[in-house]
Short mmCIF file of C-alpha atoms in Angstrom, two decimals:
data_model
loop_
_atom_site.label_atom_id
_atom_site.label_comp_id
_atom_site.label_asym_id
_atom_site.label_seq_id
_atom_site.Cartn_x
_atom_site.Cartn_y
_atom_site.Cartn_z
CA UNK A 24 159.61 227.78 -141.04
CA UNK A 25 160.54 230.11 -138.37
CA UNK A 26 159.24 233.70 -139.06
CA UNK A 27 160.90 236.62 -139.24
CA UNK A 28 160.39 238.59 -135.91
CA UNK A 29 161.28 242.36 -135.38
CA UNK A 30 161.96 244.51 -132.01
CA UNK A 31 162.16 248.25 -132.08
CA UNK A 32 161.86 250.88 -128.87
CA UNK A 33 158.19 251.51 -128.91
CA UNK A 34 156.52 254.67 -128.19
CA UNK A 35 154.22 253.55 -125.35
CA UNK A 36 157.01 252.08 -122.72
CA UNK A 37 156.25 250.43 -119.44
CA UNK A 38 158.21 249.47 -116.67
CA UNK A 39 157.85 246.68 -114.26
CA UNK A 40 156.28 247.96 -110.99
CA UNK A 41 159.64 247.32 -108.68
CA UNK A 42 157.17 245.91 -105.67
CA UNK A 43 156.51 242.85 -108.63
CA UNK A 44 160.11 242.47 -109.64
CA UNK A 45 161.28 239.20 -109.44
CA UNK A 46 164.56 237.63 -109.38
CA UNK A 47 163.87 236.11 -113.09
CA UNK A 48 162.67 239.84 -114.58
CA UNK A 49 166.60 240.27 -116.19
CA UNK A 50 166.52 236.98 -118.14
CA UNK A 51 163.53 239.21 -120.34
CA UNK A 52 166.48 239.72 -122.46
CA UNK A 53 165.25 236.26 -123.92
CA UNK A 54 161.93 238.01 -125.55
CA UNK A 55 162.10 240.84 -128.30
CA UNK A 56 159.01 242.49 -129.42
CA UNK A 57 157.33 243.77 -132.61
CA UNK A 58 155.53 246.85 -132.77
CA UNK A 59 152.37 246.88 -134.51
CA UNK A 60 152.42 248.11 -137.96
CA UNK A 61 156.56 248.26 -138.38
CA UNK A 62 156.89 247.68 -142.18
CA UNK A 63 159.09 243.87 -142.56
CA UNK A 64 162.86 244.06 -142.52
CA UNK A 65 164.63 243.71 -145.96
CA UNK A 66 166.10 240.83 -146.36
CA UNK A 67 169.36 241.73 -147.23
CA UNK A 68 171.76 245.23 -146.82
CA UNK A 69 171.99 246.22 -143.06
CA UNK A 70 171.53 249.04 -141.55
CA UNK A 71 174.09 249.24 -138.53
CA UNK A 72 176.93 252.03 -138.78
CA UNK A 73 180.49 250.66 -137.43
CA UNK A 74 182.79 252.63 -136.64
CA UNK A 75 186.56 251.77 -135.58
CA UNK A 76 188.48 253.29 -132.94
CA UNK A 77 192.28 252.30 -132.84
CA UNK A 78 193.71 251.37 -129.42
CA UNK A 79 197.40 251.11 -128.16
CA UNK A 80 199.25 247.74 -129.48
CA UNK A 81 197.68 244.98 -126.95
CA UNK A 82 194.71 247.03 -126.34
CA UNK A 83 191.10 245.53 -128.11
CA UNK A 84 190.14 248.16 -130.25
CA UNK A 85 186.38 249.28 -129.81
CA UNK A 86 184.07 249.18 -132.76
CA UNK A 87 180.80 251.98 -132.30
CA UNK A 88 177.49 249.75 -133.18
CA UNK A 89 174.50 252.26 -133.98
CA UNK A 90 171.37 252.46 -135.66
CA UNK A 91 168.37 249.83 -136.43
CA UNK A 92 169.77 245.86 -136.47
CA UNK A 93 168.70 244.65 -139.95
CA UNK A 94 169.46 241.12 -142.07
CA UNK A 95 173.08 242.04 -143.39
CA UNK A 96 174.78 243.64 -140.07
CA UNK A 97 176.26 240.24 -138.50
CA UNK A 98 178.21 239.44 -141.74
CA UNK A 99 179.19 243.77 -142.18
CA UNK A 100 180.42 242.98 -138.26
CA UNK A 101 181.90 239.89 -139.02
CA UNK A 102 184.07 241.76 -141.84
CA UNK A 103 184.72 244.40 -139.55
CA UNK A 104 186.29 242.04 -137.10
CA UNK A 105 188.15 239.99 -140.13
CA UNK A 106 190.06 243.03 -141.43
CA UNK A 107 191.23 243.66 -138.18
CA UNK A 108 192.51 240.24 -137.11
CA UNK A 109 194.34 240.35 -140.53
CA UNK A 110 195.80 244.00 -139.77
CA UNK A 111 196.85 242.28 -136.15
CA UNK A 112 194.88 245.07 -134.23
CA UNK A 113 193.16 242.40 -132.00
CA UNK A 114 193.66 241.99 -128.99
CA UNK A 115 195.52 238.26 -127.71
CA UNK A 116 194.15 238.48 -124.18
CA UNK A 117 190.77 239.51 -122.95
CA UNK A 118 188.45 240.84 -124.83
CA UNK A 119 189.74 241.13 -128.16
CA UNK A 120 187.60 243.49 -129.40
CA UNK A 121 184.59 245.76 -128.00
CA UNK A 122 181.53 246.53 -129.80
CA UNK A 123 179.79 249.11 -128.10
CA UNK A 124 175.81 249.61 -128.99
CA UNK A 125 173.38 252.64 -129.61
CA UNK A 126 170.47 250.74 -130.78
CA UNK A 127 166.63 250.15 -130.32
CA UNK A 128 166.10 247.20 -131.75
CA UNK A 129 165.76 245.40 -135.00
CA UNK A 130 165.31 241.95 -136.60
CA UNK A 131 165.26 239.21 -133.47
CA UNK A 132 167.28 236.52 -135.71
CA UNK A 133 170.23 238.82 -136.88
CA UNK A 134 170.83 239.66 -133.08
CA UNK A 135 171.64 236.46 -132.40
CA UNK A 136 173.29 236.01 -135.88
CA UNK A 137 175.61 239.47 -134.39
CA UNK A 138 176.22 237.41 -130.51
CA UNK A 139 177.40 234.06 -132.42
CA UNK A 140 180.11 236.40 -134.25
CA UNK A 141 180.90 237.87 -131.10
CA UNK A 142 181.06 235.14 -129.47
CA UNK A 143 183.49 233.51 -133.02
CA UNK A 144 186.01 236.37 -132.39
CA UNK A 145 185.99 236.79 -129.07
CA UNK A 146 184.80 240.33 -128.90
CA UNK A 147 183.22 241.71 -125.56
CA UNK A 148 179.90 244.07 -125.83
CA UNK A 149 179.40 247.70 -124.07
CA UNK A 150 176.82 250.25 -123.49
CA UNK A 151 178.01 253.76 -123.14
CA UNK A 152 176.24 256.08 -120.29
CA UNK A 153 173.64 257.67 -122.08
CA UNK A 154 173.44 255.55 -124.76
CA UNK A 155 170.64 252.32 -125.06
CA UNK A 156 170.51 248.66 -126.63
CA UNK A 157 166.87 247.51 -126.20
CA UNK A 158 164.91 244.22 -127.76
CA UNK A 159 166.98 242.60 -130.53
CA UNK A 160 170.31 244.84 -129.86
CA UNK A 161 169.96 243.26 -126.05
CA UNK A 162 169.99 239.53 -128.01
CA UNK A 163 173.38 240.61 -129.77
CA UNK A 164 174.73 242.13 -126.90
CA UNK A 165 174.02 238.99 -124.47
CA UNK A 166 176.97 238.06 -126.88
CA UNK A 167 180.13 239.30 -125.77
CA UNK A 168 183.08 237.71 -125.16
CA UNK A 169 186.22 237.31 -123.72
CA UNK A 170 189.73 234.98 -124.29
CA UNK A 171 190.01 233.17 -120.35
CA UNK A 172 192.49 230.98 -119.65
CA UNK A 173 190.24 228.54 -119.77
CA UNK A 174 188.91 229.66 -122.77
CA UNK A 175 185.58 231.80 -124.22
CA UNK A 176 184.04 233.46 -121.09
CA UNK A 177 181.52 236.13 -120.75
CA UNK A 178 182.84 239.94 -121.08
CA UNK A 179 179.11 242.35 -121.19
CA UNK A 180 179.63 245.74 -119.34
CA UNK A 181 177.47 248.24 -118.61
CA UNK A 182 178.52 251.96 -117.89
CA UNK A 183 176.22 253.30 -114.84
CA UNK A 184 173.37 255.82 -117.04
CA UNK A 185 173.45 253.43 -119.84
CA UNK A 186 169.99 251.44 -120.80
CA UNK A 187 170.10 248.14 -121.32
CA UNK A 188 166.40 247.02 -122.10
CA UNK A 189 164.14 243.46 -123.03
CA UNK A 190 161.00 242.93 -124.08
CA UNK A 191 158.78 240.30 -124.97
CA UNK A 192 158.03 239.30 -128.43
CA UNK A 193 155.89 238.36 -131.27
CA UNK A 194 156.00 237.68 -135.18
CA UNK A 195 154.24 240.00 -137.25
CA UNK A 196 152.45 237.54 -139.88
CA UNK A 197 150.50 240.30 -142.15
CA UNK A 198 151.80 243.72 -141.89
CA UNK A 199 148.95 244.84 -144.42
CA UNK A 200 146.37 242.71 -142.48
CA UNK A 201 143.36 245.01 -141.93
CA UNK A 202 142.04 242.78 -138.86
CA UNK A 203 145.56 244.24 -136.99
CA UNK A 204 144.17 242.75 -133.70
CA UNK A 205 144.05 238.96 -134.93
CA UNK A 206 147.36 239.30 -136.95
CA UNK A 207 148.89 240.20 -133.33
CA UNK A 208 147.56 237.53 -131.82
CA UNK A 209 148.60 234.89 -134.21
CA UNK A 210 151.99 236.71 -134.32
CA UNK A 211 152.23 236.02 -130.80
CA UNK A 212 151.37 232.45 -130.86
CA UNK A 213 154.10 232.14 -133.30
CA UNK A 214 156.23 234.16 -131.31
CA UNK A 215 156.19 231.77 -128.54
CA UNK A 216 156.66 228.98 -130.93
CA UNK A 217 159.85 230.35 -131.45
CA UNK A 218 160.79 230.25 -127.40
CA UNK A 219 163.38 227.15 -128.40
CA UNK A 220 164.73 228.59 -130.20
CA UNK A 221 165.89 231.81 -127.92
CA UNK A 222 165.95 229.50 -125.61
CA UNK A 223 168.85 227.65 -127.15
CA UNK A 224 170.81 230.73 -128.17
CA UNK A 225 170.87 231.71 -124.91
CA UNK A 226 172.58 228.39 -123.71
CA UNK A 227 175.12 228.99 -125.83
CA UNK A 228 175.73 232.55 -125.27
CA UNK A 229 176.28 231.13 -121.79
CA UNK A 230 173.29 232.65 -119.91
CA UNK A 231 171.14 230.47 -117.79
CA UNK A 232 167.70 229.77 -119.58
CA UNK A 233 165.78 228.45 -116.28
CA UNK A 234 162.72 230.78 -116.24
CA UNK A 235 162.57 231.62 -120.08
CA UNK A 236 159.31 229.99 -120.23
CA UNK A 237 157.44 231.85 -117.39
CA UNK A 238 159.54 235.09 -118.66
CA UNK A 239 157.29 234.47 -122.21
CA UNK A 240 153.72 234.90 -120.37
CA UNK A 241 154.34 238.18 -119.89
CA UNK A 242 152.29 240.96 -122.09
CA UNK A 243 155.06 242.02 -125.09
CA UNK A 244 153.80 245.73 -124.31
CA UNK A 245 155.79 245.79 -121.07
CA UNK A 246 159.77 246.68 -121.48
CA UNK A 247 162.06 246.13 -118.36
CA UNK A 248 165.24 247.98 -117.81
CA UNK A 249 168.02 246.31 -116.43
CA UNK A 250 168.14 248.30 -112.91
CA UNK A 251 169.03 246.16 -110.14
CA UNK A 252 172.04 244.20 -109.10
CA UNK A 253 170.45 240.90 -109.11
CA UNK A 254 169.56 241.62 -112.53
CA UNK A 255 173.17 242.64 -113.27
CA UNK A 256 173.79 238.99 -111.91
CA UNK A 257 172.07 236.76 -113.44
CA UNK A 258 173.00 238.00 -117.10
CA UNK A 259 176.41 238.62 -116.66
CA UNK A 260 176.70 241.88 -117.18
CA UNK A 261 179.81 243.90 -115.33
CA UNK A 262 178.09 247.57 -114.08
CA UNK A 263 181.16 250.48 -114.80
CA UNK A 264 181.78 253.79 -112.78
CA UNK A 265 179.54 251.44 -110.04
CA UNK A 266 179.55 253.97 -106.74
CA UNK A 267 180.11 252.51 -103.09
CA UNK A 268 177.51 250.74 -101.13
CA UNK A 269 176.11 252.67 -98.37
CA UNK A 270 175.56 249.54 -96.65
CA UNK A 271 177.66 248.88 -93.35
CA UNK A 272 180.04 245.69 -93.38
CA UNK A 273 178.07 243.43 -91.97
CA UNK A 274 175.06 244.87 -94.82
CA UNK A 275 177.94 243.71 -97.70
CA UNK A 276 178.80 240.51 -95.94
CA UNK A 277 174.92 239.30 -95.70
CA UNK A 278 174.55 240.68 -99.59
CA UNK A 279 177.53 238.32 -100.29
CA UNK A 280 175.50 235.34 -98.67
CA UNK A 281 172.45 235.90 -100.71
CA UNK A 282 173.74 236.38 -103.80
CA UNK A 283 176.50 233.08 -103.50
CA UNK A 284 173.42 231.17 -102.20
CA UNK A 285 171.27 231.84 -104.55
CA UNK A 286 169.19 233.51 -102.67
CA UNK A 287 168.42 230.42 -100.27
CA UNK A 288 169.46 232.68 -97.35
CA UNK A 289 167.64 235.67 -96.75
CA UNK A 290 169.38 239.17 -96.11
CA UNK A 291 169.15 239.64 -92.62
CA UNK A 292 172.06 241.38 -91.26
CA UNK A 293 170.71 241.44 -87.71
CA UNK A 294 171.69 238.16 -87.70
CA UNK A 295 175.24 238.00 -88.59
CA UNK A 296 177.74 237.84 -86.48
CA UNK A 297 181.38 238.88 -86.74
CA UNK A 298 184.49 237.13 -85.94
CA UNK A 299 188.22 237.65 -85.80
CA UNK A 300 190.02 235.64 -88.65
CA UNK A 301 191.36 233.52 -85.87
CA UNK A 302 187.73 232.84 -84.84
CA UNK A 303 186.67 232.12 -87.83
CA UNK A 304 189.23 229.49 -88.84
CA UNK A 305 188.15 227.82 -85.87
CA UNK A 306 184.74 227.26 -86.45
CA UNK A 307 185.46 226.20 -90.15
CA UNK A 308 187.78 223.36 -88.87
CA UNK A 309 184.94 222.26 -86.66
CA UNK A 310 183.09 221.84 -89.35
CA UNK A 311 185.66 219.75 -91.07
CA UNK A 312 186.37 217.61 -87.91
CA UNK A 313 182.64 216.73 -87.77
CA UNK A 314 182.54 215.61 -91.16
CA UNK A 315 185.67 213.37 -90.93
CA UNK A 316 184.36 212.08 -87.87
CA UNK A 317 180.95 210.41 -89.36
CA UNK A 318 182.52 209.44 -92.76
CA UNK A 319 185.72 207.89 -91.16
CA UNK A 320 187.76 210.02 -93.78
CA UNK A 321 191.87 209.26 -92.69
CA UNK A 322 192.21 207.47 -90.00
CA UNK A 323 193.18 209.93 -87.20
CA UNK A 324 192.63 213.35 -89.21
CA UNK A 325 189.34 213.97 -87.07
CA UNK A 326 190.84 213.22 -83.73
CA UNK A 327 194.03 215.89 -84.71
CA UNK A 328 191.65 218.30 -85.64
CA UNK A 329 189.93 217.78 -82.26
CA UNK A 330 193.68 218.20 -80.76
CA UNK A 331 194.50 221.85 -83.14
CA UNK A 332 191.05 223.17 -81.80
CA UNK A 333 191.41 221.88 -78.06
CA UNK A 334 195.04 223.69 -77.96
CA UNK A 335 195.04 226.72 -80.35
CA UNK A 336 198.05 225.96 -81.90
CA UNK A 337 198.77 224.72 -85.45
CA UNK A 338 195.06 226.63 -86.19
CA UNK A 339 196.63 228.46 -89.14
CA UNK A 340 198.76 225.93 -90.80
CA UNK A 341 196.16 223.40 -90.42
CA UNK A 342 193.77 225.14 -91.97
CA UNK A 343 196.13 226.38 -95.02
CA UNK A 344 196.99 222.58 -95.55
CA UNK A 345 193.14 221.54 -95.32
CA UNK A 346 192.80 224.66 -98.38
CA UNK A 347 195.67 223.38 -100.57
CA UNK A 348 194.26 219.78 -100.31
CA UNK A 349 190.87 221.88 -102.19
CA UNK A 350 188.61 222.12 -99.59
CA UNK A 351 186.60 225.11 -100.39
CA UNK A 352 188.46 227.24 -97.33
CA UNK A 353 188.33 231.38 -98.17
CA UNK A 354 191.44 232.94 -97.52
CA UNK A 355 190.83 235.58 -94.56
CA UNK A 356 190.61 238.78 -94.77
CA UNK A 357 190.96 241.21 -91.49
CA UNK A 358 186.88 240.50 -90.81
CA UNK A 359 184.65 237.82 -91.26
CA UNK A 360 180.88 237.31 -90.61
CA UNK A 361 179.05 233.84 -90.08
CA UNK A 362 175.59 234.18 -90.84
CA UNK A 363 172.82 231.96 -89.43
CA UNK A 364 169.00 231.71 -90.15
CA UNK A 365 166.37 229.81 -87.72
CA UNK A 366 164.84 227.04 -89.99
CA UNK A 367 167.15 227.31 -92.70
CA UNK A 368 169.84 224.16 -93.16
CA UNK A 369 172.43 226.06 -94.08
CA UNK A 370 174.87 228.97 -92.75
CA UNK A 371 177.28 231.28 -94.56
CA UNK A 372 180.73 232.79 -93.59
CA UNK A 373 182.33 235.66 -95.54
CA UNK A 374 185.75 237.05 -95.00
CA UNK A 375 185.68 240.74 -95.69
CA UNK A 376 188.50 242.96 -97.02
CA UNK A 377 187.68 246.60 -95.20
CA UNK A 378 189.63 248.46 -98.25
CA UNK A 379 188.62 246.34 -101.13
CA UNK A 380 184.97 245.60 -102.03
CA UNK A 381 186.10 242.58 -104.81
CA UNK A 382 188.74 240.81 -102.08
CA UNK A 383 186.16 238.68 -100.10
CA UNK A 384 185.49 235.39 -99.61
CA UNK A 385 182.75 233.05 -99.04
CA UNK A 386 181.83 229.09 -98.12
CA UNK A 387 178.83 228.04 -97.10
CA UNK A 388 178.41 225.60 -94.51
CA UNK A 389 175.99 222.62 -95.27
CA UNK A 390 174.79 219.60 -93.62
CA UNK A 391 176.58 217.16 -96.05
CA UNK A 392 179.80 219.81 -95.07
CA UNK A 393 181.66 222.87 -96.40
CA UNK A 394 180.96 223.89 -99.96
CA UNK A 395 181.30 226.32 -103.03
CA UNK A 396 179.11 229.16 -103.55
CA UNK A 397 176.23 228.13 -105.55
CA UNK A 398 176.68 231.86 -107.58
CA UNK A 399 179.52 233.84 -108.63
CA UNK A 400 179.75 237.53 -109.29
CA UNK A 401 180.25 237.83 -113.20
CA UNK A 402 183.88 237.91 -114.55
CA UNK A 403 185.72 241.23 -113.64
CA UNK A 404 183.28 242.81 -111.18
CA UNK A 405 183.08 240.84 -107.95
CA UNK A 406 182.44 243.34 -105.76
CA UNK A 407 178.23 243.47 -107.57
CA UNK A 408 177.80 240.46 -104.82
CA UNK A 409 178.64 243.15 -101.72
CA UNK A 410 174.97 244.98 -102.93
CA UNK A 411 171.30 243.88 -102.10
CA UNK A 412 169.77 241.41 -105.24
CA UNK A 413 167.12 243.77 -105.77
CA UNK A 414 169.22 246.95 -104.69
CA UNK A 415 168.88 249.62 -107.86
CA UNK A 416 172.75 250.19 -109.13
CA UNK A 417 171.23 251.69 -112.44
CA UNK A 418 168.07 253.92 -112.25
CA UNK A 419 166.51 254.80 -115.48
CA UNK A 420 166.79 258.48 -116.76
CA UNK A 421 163.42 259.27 -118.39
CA UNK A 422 163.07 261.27 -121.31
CA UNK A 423 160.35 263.75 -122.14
CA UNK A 424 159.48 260.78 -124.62
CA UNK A 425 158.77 258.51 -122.06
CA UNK A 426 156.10 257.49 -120.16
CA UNK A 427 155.96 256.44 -116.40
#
């Protein structure tokens, strides 16, 4: 039987020194802890307080999530979002509805319980500036939703001076155990017993579960704050009111090359180089021609491309008709960058829009030929990729509660 495990906000808080941070330190959101001593959650009533805010017909209206998460609040939510789909206040694109959170923490199993309803209806998940959604709110949040056109994807934003924290976790087995040290310990055997069954959830909420297991070794004192942009990445989650990069152009284009890659290429802007559009169609149709040259791909195609890139003319419509036949061509922008690493096997090229940090594109440049980014910048916020992966979009604010 799977017990019961708890996560509140506890009073001694650590971060994650940011020399140690790793790109696997945002998928903590997989591990809720239990403070010593927390009295058990009841097993039924809840303890979230909705509250409703109308929006304009079309618009998803936003329902206010605060308080503790106890056993009770997923089915008070899912009622929540009922009535409304029965008034017609839903909305039939998008998000349908947002749930925004104000919460520490709570019972581990009812945050899922909360991201499976979000997840049912289709309702995308928000954290205010100022407000915070640590250990088992995180789980429920990890939730949200949107209506694509290819059906359910991911909708999680978080407002710039909002918290969105993880911990680690463990089951309390005694609460009234006078030998508190060994009822922790067992509590976190059991809690890592339970890994499966995060890990699971997390699947399905549609967050990659690669390092869950080395994210579980670490000590369930420790909290981590969701700071950095490769954090922001690999959980999906949209940063609002997100200022400018400082970095230069060729700074955003390498950033774009790391993240699509996977970080496989390094960020070293020293080494990109820029190219007119022109330029860079050429090079990409090189690439092509040397591939349909060793695999004999239609008859004459390599030897025309040879032609287009001995003469200079036809470079454009060529290279539109290779991109409607779905090779993975970006469409240029007035820049691009090619970027090229000594003992690496692979190169990048981004095409770089100079008034729109979401309009780029990218293709990297393999030895088995041109292909897809390995990484894309969560729904509705493309221009996260344009920042460092360990660049910090969302420093914490302490408060005088808080300690260092």
């Amino acid at each position: 039987m799977c017990p019961v495990v708890r996560g509140e906000h506890m009073s001694r808080v650590e971060t994650v020194p940011r020399g140690r941070r790793l790109p696997w330190i945002a998928l903590l959101a997989l591990i809720v802890v239990v403070a010593v001593g927390l009295v058990a959650a009841p097993r039924s009533g809840h303890a979230l307080t909705l509250t409703t805010t109308a929006a304009p017909l079309g618009s998803p209206p936003e329902i206010s999530a605060s308080g503790a998460i106890l056993p009770g609040d997923a089915d008070q939510l899912a009622t929540t979002l009922r009535s409304l789909e029965q008034q017609g206040s839903l909305s039939n694109a998008g998000p349908r509805a947002i749930v925004s959170f104000d919460s520490r923490g709570g019972a581990l199993d009812e945050g899922m319980r909360i991201g499976r309803v979000l997840r049912k209806f289709g309702a995308g998940t928000l954290i205010r500036a100022g407000d915070r959604c640590l250990s088992a709110c995180a789980m429920a949040f990890v939730g949200g939703t949107m209506l694509g056109p290819e059906g359910a994807e991911s909708y999680r934003r978080l407002e710039i001076g909002g918290e969105l924290g993880f911990h680690a976790f463990y089951a309390m087995r005694d609460p009234d155990s006078r030998d508190a040290a060994g009822s922790r310990a067992r509590g976190v055997t059991e809690g890592r017993a339970t890994s499966a069954i995060i890990i699971a959830y997390v699947i399905e909420m549609g967050v990659d579960p690669e390092d869950v297991l080395r994210a579980l070794v670490r000590p369930p004192e420790e909290i981590t704050y969701i700071e950095a942009a490769g954090e922001f990445i690999s959980l999906g989650v949209c940063p609002v009111g997100l200022p400018a990069p400082r970095a230069t152009s060729a700074q955003q284009a390498t950033n774009v090359c790391t993240n699509a890659s996977q970080g496989v290429m390094p960020a070293w802007p020293d080494l990109i180089v820029s190219y007119t559009p022109m330029e860079a169609r050429r090079l990409l149709i090189g690439q092509v021609a040397a591939q349909a040259s060793k695999a004999n791909v239609r008859a004459g195609l390599a030897t025309r491309l040879q032609q287009i890139l001995r003469g200079g003319r036809g470079t454009e419509a060529i290279y539109d008709e290779l991109a409607a036949a779905g090779l993975p061509l970006p469409a240029m922008r007035a820049r691009a960058y090619h970027l090229e690493l000594p003992d690496i096997r692979m190169s990048c090229l981004v095409t770089l829009s100079p008034s729109d940090r979401a309009d780029y594109g990218v293709v990297l440049i393999t030895p088995a030929g041109l292909a897809a980014p390995r990484a894309v910048a969560p729904n509705g916020c493309r221009e996260l990729f344009t920042f460092g992966h360990d660049e910090i979009i969302n420093p914490r604010r302490l408060t005088p509660g808080d300690r260092k």
